[in-house]
Amino acid sequence: RKLVKELTTVYINMKIVVFGVCLLLLALTTPEISAARCPPGWGLPSPPTPLQMCYKFMDITADNSNSRGSWMRQATYCQGAGAKLKWPGGATLATIGSSTDQEYVMTAINGVDPKKYPQVYIGGFNIMYSGKKNWFWMDGRTWRYSNFVKLNEGKDGNCLALINGPLPGTQRGQWNYVPCNNPLGLSLICSVTAQ
């Protein structure tokens, strides 16, 4: 009986040692799992919804050559900023696929003067199809979330701006229809996919 007890103890100790060695080998051979990251100055990555996005407000009034740009021109400006970063996937005007993304966009414009920047361009646009506006995001994300101003009913405009400042009948963070090709002189929020 004593021998059985000693053998059982040895067996258990061997199992513990083998388990420990297995854990050590696993730890040494498993590549490090890295957290998603954003380019410097682009804030923290949003939680996956399903993509993790990074957002940045861009004051185009500091770049006089672009300060009177239309939505289309600012979209090109944003893509150019992404090309300069050499960030995989590049940059587009901000795409907002969820209420969580909306919160991160709002964080990106915290501290941005709402009187100087009452609206900023974001990356939504529509195409009329069968008499209905069908909305899309510039980066191809599926349109699942919206935060339109109620006053948009019947308004013209096929592109979007996010409201940052005091506009009658609106709240900060809502989306407003804007023309795509008219130079409104709005600044913008760009987004990239976190890597």
Short mmCIF file of C-alpha atoms in Angstrom, two decimals, residues 45-124:
data_model
loop_
_atom_site.label_atom_id
_atom_site.label_comp_id
_atom_site.label_asym_id
_atom_site.label_seq_id
_atom_site.Cartn_x
_atom_site.Cartn_y
_atom_site.Cartn_z
CA PRO A 45 -8.43 52.16 -32.02
CA SER A 46 -12.14 51.64 -31.57
CA PRO A 47 -13.33 48.22 -30.40
CA PRO A 48 -13.91 45.77 -33.28
CA THR A 49 -17.37 46.36 -34.80
CA PRO A 50 -16.28 44.31 -36.87
CA LEU A 51 -13.34 46.58 -37.84
CA GLN A 52 -11.19 48.57 -35.46
CA MET A 53 -10.94 52.11 -36.76
CA CYS A 54 -8.71 55.10 -35.97
CA TYR A 55 -9.99 58.66 -36.43
CA LYS A 56 -8.37 62.07 -36.82
CA PHE A 57 -9.79 65.59 -37.20
CA MET A 58 -8.02 67.52 -39.94
CA ASP A 59 -8.13 71.30 -39.93
CA ILE A 60 -8.03 72.12 -43.61
CA THR A 61 -8.07 75.85 -42.97
CA ALA A 62 -4.39 75.43 -42.02
CA ASP A 63 -3.80 74.24 -45.60
CA ASN A 64 -4.92 77.24 -47.67
CA SER A 65 -4.82 75.28 -50.93
CA ASN A 66 -7.63 73.07 -49.67
CA SER A 67 -9.57 75.42 -47.42
CA ARG A 68 -12.56 75.85 -49.72
CA GLY A 69 -12.86 72.23 -50.78
CA SER A 70 -16.00 70.30 -51.57
CA TRP A 71 -16.81 66.93 -50.01
CA MET A 72 -15.24 65.27 -53.07
CA ARG A 73 -12.06 67.33 -52.79
CA GLN A 74 -11.75 66.68 -49.06
CA ALA A 75 -12.18 62.94 -49.69
CA THR A 76 -9.18 63.17 -52.02
CA TYR A 77 -7.27 65.17 -49.39
CA CYS A 78 -7.94 62.42 -46.84
CA GLN A 79 -6.76 59.73 -49.25
CA GLY A 80 -3.58 61.75 -49.81
CA ALA A 81 -3.01 61.94 -46.06
CA GLY A 82 -3.32 58.14 -45.92
CA ALA A 83 -0.83 57.76 -48.79
CA LYS A 84 1.71 59.95 -46.95
CA LEU A 85 1.35 57.69 -43.92
CA LYS A 86 1.93 54.59 -46.05
CA TRP A 87 -0.72 52.99 -43.84
CA PRO A 88 -2.12 49.65 -45.10
CA GLY A 89 -5.52 50.31 -46.66
CA GLY A 90 -4.97 54.08 -46.73
CA ALA A 91 -7.35 56.68 -45.31
CA THR A 92 -10.85 57.81 -46.20
CA LEU A 93 -13.28 60.32 -44.82
CA ALA A 94 -14.48 58.88 -41.50
CA THR A 95 -16.78 55.90 -41.72
CA ILE A 96 -19.07 55.21 -38.78
CA GLY A 97 -20.39 51.67 -38.64
CA SER A 98 -21.80 51.66 -35.10
CA SER A 99 -22.70 53.80 -32.10
CA THR A 100 -19.29 52.86 -30.68
CA ASP A 101 -17.57 54.22 -33.79
CA GLN A 102 -19.69 57.36 -33.38
CA GLU A 103 -18.32 57.78 -29.83
CA TYR A 104 -14.75 57.48 -31.10
CA VAL A 105 -15.41 60.05 -33.83
CA MET A 106 -16.79 62.40 -31.20
CA THR A 107 -13.64 61.83 -29.14
CA ALA A 108 -11.58 62.77 -32.21
CA ILE A 109 -13.32 66.17 -32.34
CA ASN A 110 -13.30 66.87 -28.61
CA GLY A 111 -11.82 70.31 -28.16
CA VAL A 112 -12.53 71.32 -31.77
CA ASP A 113 -14.16 74.78 -31.66
CA PRO A 114 -17.85 74.21 -32.56
CA LYS A 115 -18.30 77.82 -33.69
CA LYS A 116 -15.30 77.72 -36.01
CA TYR A 117 -16.15 74.19 -37.20
CA PRO A 118 -19.94 73.74 -36.95
CA GLN A 119 -19.82 70.80 -39.40
CA VAL A 120 -17.08 68.44 -40.59
CA TYR A 121 -17.18 66.09 -43.56
CA ILE A 122 -17.55 62.34 -42.97
CA GLY A 123 -17.41 59.52 -45.53
CA GLY A 124 -21.08 58.75 -46.20
#
